[in-house]
Tab-separated table of C-alpha atoms in Angstrom:
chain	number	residue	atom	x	y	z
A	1	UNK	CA	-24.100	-54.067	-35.958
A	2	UNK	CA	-27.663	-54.651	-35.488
A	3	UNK	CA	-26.730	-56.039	-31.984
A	4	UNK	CA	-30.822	-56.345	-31.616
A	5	UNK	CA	-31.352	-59.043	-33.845
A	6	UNK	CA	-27.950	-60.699	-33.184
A	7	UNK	CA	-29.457	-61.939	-29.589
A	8	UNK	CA	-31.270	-63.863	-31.749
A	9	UNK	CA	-28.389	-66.015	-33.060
A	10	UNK	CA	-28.936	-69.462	-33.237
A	11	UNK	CA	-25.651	-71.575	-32.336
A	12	UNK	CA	-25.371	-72.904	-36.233
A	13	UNK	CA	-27.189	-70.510	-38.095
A	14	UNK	CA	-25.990	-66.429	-38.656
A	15	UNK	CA	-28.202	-63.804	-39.535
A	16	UNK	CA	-27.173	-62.087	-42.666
A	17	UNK	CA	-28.961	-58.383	-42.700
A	18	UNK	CA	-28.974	-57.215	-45.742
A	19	UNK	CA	-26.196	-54.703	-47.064
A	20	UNK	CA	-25.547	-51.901	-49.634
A	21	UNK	CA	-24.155	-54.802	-51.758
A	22	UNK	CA	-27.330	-56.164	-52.433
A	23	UNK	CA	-27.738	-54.002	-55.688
A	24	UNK	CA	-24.124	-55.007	-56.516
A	25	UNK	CA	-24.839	-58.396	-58.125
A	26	UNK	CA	-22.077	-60.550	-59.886
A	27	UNK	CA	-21.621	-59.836	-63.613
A	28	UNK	CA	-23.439	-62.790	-65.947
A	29	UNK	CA	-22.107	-62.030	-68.981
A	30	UNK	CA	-20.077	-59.962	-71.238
A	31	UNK	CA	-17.602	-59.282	-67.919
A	32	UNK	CA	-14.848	-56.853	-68.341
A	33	UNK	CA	-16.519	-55.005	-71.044
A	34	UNK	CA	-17.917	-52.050	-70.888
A	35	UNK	CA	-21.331	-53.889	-71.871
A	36	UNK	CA	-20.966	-56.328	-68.872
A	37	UNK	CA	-24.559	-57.174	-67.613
A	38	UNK	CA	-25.739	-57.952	-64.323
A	39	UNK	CA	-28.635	-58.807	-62.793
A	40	UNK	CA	-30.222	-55.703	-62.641
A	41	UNK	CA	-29.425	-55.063	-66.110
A	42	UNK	CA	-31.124	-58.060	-67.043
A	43	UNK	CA	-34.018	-57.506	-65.551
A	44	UNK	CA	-33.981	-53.760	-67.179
A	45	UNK	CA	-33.550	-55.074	-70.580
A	46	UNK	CA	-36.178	-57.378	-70.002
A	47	UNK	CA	-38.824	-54.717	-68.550
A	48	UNK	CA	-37.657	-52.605	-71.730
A	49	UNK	CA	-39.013	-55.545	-74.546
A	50	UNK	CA	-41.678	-56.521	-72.293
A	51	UNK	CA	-42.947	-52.359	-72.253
A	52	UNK	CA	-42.399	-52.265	-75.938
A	53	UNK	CA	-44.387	-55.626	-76.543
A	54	UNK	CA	-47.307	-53.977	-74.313
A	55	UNK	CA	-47.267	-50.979	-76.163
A	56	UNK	CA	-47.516	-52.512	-79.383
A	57	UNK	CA	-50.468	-55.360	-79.034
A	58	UNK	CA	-51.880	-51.965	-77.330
A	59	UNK	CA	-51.648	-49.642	-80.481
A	60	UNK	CA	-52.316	-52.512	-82.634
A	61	UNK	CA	-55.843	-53.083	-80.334
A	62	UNK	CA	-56.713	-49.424	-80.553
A	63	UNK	CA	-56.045	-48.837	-84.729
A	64	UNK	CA	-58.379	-53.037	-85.121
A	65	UNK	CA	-60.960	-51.070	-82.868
A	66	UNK	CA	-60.767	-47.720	-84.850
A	67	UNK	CA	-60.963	-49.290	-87.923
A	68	UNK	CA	-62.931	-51.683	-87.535
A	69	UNK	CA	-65.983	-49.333	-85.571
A	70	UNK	CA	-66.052	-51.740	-82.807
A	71	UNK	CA	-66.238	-49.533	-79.652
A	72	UNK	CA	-66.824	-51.824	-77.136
A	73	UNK	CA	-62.995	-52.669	-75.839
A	74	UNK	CA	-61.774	-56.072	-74.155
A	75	UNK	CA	-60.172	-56.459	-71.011
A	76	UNK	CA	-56.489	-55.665	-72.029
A	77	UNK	CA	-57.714	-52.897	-74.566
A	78	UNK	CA	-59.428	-51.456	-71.310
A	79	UNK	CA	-56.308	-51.615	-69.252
A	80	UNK	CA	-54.119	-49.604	-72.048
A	81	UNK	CA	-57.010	-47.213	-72.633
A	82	UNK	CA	-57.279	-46.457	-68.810
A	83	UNK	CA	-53.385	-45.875	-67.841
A	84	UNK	CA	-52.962	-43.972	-70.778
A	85	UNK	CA	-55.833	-41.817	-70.500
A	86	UNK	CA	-54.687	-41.664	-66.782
A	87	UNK	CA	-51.505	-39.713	-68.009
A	88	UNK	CA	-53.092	-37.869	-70.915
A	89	UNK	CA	-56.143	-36.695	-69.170
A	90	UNK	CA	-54.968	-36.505	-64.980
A	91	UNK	CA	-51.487	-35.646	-65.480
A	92	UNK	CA	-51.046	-33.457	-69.055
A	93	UNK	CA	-54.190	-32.042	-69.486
A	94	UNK	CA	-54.971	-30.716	-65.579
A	95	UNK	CA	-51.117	-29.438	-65.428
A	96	UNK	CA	-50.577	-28.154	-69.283
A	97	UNK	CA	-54.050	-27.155	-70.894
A	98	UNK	CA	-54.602	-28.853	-73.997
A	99	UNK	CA	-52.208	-27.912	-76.582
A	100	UNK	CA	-49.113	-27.609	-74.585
A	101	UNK	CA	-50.089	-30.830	-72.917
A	102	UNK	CA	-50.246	-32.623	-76.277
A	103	UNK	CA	-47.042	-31.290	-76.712
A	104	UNK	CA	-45.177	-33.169	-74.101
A	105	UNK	CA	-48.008	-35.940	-73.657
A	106	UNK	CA	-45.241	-38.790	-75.876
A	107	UNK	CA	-42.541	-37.909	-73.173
A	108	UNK	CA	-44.571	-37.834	-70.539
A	109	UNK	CA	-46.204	-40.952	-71.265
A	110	UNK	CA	-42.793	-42.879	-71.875
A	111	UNK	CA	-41.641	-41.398	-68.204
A	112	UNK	CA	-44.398	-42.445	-66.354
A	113	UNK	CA	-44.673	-46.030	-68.366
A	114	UNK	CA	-40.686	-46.713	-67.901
A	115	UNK	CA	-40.447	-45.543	-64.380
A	116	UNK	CA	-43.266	-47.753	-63.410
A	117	UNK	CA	-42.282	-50.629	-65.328
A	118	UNK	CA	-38.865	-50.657	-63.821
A	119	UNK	CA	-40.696	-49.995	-60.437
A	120	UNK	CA	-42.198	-52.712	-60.327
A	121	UNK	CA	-40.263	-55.710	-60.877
A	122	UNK	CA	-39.246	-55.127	-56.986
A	123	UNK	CA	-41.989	-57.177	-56.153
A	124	UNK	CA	-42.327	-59.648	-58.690
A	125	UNK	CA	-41.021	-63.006	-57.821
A	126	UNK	CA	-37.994	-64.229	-59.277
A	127	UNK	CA	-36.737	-60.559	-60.651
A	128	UNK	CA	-36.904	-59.215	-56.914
A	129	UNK	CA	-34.894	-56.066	-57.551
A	130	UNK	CA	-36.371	-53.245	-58.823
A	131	UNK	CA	-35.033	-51.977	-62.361
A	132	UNK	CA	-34.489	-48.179	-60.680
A	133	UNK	CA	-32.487	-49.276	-57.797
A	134	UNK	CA	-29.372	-48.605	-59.458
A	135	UNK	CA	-28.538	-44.828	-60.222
A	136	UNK	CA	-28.251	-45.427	-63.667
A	137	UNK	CA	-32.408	-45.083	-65.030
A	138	UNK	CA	-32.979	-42.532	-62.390
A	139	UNK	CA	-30.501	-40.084	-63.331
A	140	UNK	CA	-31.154	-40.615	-67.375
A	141	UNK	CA	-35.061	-39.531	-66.597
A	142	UNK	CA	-33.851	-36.579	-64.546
A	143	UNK	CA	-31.462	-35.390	-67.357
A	144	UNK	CA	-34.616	-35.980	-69.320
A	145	UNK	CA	-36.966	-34.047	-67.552
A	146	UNK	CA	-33.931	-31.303	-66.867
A	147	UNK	CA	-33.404	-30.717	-70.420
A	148	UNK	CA	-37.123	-30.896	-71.551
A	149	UNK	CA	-37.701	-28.078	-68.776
A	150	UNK	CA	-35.059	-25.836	-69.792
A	151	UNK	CA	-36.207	-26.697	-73.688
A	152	UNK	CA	-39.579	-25.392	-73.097
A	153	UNK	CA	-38.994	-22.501	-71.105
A	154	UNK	CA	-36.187	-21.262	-73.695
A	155	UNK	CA	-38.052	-22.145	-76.327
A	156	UNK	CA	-41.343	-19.859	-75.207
A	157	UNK	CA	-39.392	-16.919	-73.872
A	158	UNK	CA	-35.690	-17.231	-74.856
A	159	UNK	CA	-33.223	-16.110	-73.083
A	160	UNK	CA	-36.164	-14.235	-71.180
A	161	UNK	CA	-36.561	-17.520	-69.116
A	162	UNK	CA	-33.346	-18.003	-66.966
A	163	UNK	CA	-34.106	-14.056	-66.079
A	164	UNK	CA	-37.638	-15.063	-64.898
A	165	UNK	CA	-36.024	-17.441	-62.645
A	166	UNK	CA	-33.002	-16.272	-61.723
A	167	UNK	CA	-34.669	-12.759	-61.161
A	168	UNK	CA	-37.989	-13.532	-60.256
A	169	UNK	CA	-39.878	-9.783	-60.727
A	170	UNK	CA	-41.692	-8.269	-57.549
A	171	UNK	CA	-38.127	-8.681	-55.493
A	172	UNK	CA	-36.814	-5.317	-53.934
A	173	UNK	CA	-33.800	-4.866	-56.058
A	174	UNK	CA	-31.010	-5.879	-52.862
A	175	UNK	CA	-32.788	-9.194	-52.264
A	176	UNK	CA	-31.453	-10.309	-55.291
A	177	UNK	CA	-28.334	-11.230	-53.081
A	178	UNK	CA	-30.264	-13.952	-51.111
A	179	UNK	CA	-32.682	-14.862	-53.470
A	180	UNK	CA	-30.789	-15.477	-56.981
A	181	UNK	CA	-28.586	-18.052	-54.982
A	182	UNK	CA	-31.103	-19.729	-53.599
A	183	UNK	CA	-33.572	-20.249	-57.025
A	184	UNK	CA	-29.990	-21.530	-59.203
A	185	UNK	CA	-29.488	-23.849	-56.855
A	186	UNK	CA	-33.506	-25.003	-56.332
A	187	UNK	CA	-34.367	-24.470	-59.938
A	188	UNK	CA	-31.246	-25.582	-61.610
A	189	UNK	CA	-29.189	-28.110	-58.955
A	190	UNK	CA	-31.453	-29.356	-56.667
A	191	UNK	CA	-34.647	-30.131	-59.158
A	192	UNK	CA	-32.814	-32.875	-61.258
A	193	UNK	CA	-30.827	-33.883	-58.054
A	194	UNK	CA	-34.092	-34.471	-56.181
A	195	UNK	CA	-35.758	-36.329	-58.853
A	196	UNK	CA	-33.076	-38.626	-59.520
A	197	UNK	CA	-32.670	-39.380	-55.475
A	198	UNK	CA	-36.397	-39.209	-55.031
A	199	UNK	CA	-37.009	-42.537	-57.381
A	200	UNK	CA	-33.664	-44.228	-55.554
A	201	UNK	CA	-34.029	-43.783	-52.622
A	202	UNK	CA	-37.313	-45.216	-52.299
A	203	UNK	CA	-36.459	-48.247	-54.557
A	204	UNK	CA	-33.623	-48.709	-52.467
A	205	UNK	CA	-35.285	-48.548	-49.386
A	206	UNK	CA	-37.965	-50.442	-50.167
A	207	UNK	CA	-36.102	-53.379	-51.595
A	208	UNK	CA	-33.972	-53.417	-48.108
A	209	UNK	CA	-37.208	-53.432	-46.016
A	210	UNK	CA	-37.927	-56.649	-48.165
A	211	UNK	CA	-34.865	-58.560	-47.860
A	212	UNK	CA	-34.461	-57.696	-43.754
A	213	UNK	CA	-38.328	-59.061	-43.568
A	214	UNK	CA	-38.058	-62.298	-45.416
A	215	UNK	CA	-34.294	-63.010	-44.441
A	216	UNK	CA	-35.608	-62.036	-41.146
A	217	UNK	CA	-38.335	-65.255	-41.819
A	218	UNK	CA	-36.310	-67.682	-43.043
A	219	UNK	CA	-33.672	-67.131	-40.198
A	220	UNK	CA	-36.186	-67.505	-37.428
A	221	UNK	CA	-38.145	-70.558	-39.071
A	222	UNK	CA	-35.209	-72.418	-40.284
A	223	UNK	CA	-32.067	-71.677	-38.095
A	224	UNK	CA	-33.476	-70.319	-34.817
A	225	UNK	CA	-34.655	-73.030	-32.118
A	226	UNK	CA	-37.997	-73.510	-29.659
A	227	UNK	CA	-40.079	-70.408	-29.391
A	228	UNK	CA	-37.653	-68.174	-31.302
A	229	UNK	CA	-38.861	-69.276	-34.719
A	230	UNK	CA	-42.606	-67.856	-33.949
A	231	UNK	CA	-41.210	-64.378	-34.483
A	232	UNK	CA	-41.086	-65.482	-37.792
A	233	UNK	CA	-44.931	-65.656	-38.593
A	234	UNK	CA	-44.510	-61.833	-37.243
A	235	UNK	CA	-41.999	-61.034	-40.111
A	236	UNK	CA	-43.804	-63.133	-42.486
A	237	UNK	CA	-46.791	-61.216	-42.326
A	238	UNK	CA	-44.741	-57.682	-42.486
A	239	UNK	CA	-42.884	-58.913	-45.209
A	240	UNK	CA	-46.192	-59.719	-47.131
A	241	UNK	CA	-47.684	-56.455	-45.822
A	242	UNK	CA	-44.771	-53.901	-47.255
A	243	UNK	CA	-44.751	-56.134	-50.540
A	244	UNK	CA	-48.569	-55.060	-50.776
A	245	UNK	CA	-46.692	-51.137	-49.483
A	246	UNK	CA	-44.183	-51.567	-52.323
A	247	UNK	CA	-47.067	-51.821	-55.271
A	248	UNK	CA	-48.123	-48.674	-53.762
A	249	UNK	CA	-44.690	-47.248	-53.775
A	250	UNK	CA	-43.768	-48.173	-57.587
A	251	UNK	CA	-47.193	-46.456	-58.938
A	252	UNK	CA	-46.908	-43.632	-57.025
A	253	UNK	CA	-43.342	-42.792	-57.898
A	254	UNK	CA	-44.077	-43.115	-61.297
A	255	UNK	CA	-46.950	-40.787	-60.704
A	256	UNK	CA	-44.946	-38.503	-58.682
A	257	UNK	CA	-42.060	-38.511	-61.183
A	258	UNK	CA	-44.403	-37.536	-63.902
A	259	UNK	CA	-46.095	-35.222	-62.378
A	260	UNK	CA	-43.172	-33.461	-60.965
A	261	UNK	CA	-41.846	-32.837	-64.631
A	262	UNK	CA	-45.160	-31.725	-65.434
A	263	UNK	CA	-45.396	-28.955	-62.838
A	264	UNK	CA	-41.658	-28.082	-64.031
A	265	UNK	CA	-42.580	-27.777	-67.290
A	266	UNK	CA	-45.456	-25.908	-66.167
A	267	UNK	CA	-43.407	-23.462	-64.578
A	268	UNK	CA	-41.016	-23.082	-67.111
A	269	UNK	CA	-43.833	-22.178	-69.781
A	270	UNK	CA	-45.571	-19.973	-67.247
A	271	UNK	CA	-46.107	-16.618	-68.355
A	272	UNK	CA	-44.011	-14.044	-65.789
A	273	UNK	CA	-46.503	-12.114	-63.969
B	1	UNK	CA	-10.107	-54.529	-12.312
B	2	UNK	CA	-11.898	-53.676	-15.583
B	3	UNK	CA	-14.596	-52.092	-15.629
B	4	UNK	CA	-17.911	-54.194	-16.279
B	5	UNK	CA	-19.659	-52.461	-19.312
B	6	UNK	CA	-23.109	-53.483	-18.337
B	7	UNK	CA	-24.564	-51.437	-21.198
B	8	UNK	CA	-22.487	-51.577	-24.074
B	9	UNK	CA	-24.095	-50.369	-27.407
B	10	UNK	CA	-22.545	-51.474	-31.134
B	11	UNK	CA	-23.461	-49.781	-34.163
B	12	UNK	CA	-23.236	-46.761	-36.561
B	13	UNK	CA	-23.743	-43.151	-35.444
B	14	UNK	CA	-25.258	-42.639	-38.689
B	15	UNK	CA	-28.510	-44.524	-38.046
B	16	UNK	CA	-29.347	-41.859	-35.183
B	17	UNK	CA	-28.708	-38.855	-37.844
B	18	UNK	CA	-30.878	-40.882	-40.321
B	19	UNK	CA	-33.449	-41.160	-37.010
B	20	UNK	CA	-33.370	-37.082	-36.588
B	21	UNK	CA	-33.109	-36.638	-40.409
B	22	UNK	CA	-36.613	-38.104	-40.864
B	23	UNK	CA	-38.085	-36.073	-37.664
B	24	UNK	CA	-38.992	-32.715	-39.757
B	25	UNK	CA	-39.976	-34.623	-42.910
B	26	UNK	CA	-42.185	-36.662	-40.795
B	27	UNK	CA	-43.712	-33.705	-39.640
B	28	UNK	CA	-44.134	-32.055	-42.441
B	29	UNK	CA	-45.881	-34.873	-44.242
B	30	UNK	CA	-48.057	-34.727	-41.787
B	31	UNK	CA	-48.755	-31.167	-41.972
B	32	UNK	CA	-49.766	-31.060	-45.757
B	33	UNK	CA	-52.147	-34.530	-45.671
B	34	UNK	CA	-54.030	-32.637	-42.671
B	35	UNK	CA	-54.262	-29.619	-44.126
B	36	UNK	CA	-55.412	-31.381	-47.254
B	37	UNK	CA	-58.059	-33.562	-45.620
B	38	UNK	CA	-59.389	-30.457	-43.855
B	39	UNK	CA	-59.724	-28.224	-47.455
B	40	UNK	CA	-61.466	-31.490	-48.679
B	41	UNK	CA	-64.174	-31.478	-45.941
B	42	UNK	CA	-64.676	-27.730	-46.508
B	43	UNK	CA	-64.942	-28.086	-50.387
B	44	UNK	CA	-65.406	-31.837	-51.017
B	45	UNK	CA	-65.489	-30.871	-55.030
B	46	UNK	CA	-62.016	-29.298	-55.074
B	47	UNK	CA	-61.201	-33.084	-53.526
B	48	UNK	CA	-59.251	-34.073	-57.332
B	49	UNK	CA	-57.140	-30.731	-57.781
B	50	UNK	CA	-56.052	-30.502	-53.881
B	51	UNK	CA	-55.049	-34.461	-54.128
B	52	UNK	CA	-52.953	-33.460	-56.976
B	53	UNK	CA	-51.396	-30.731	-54.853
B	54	UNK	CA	-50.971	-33.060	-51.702
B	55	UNK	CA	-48.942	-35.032	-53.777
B	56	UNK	CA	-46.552	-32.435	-54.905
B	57	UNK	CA	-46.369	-30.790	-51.104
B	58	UNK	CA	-45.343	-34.657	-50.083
B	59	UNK	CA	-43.344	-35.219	-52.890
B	60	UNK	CA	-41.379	-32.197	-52.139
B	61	UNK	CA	-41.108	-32.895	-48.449
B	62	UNK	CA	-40.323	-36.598	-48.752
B	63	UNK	CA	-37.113	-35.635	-50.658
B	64	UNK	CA	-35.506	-34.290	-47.207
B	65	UNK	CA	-35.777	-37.606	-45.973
B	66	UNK	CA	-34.537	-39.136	-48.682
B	67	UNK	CA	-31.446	-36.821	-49.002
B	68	UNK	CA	-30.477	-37.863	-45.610
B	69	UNK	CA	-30.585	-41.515	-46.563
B	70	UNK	CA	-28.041	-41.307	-48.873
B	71	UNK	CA	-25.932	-39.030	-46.945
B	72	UNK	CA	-24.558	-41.831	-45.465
B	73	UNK	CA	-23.486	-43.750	-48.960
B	74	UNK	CA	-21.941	-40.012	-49.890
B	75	UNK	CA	-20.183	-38.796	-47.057
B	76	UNK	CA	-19.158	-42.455	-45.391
């Protein structure tokens, strides 16, 4: 294993690349319940009062500001009125229209809001690990956004809507062999499945990038001798640099994320042509 | 007398599948930012809407790649 880096060994020191069981932290409390927590939970509950905090100095900002006629917002007033005009406006609005977009604009909001929250804390020091690197929020927001599709499209044309997409109209009457299989298993198997894997797979990947770089650095400045240990400034600075790719990453998952439901909502309420 | 394995290699076949798994995502990534950044030099003011698209065409591309790293976790 990694027999690249291992030419590297220093007579005391090993190199410990990082493993799988990094998101497998030991239990802190509560063990051998079913409520045992671990780090990861932690940090989740954490992100979860922290996001509800935000919101609500946020809505109490906006009714002071309504009320009181002052239009000219502060700094954090600013913030909350950008990212959640962001969602409403660049995300509901272009994708739904108005009214349907108002429709779906609370959900929408929480998904993008929650996905990036949990995003996030894989770069900020001391949490580390990214709330979403554990299957657990990804796959609750996919059943989310599975069931919210489904809802609208059976809601607007009834049982109409698995026809639409089972049978999609236009199709000489044999294709319907290859082409009903194909659209269960993209609309109805692979959507949610991709969504979920989508968010995990790039939390996980991102958080093992981070740990190989920076175990990487302290290996070569503190264990390997002579020359070796200027390979270090090398993973130092890649380290820093897919930290900086990692704030990237979280924002535009949650954008992505959002915006996928969106367009799957979209398609669901579409009108079959 | 042994033979001398001048060359020996140590590791898990699975990182080359990962390596050919990300070839045609790769690719394809590539395809629909070019595409996009030409469409935005033809018609600079559709620039917001065909960003929105990119994102969807990457998005759905991306997810190959993604599938085939946790193939490995899956199917061990």
């Amino acid at each position: 294993m990694l027999s690249a880096l291992s030419l590297f060994k220093a007579e005391d020191g090993e190199f410990s690349p990082p493993s799988i069981f990094e998101f497998y932290p030991e239990i802190v409390a509560f063990a051998d319940t079913p409520f045992a927590i671990n780090r990861i939970m932690m940090i989740r509950l954490i992100v979860m009062v922290l996001l509800i905090v935000i919101f609500w100095l946020w809505t109490a900002k906006f009714n002071k500001a309504v009320k009181t006629g002052n239009v000219v917002p502060g700094r954090f007033q600013l913030l909350g009125e950008l990212a959640l005009n962001f969602v409403r406006k660049s995300i509901a609005h272009d994708q739904l229209g108005e009214k349907d977009g108002e429709r779906f604009l609370p959900l929408l909001t929480t998904i993008f809001f929650m996905v990036f929250g949990m995003n996030i804390t894989g770069v900020i020091p001391f949490a580390n690990i990214a709330g979403t690197s554990v299957i657990g929020i990804p796959l609750v927001l996919a059943g989310v956004a599975y069931v919210t599709f489904i809802y609208a499209g059976t809601k607007k044309h009834g049982i109409r809507f698995f026809k639409n997409s089972l049978f999609p109209s236009g199709v000489p009457k044999p294709f319907y062999i290859l082409v009903t299989p194909i659209e269960l298993l993209s609309t109805f198997i692979l959507r949610p499945v991709t969504l979920a894997l989508r968010l995990l797979m790039n939390m996980i990947a991102g958080h093992l990038l981070l740990v190989l770089c920076f175990s990487a650095t302290q290996f070569f400045f503190f264990q390997a001798d002579g020359l070796m240990s200027l390979f270090g400034v090398g993973t130092l600075l890649f380290g820093f640099a897919f930290t900086l790719f990692e704030i990237l990453v979280s924002v535009l998952q949650a954008y992505v994320f959002t915006l996928l439901t969106t367009v799957y909502i979209q398609l669901a309420l579409a009108d079959e042509h | 007398m042994d033979a001398v394995n001048i060359a020996e290699l140590s590791g898990n076949i699975a990182v080359v599948g990962y390596g050919l798994a990300a070839i045609g995502p790769g690719i394809g990534v590539g395809l629909v930012v070019s595409k996009t950044i030409e469409s935005i030099a033809r018609q600079p003011e559709l620039a917001g809407r065909l960003q929105v698209t990119m994102w969807l065409g990457i998005a759905f591309t991306e997810a190959l790649a993604l599938i085939g790293l946790a193939t490995p976790f899956i199917f061990v």
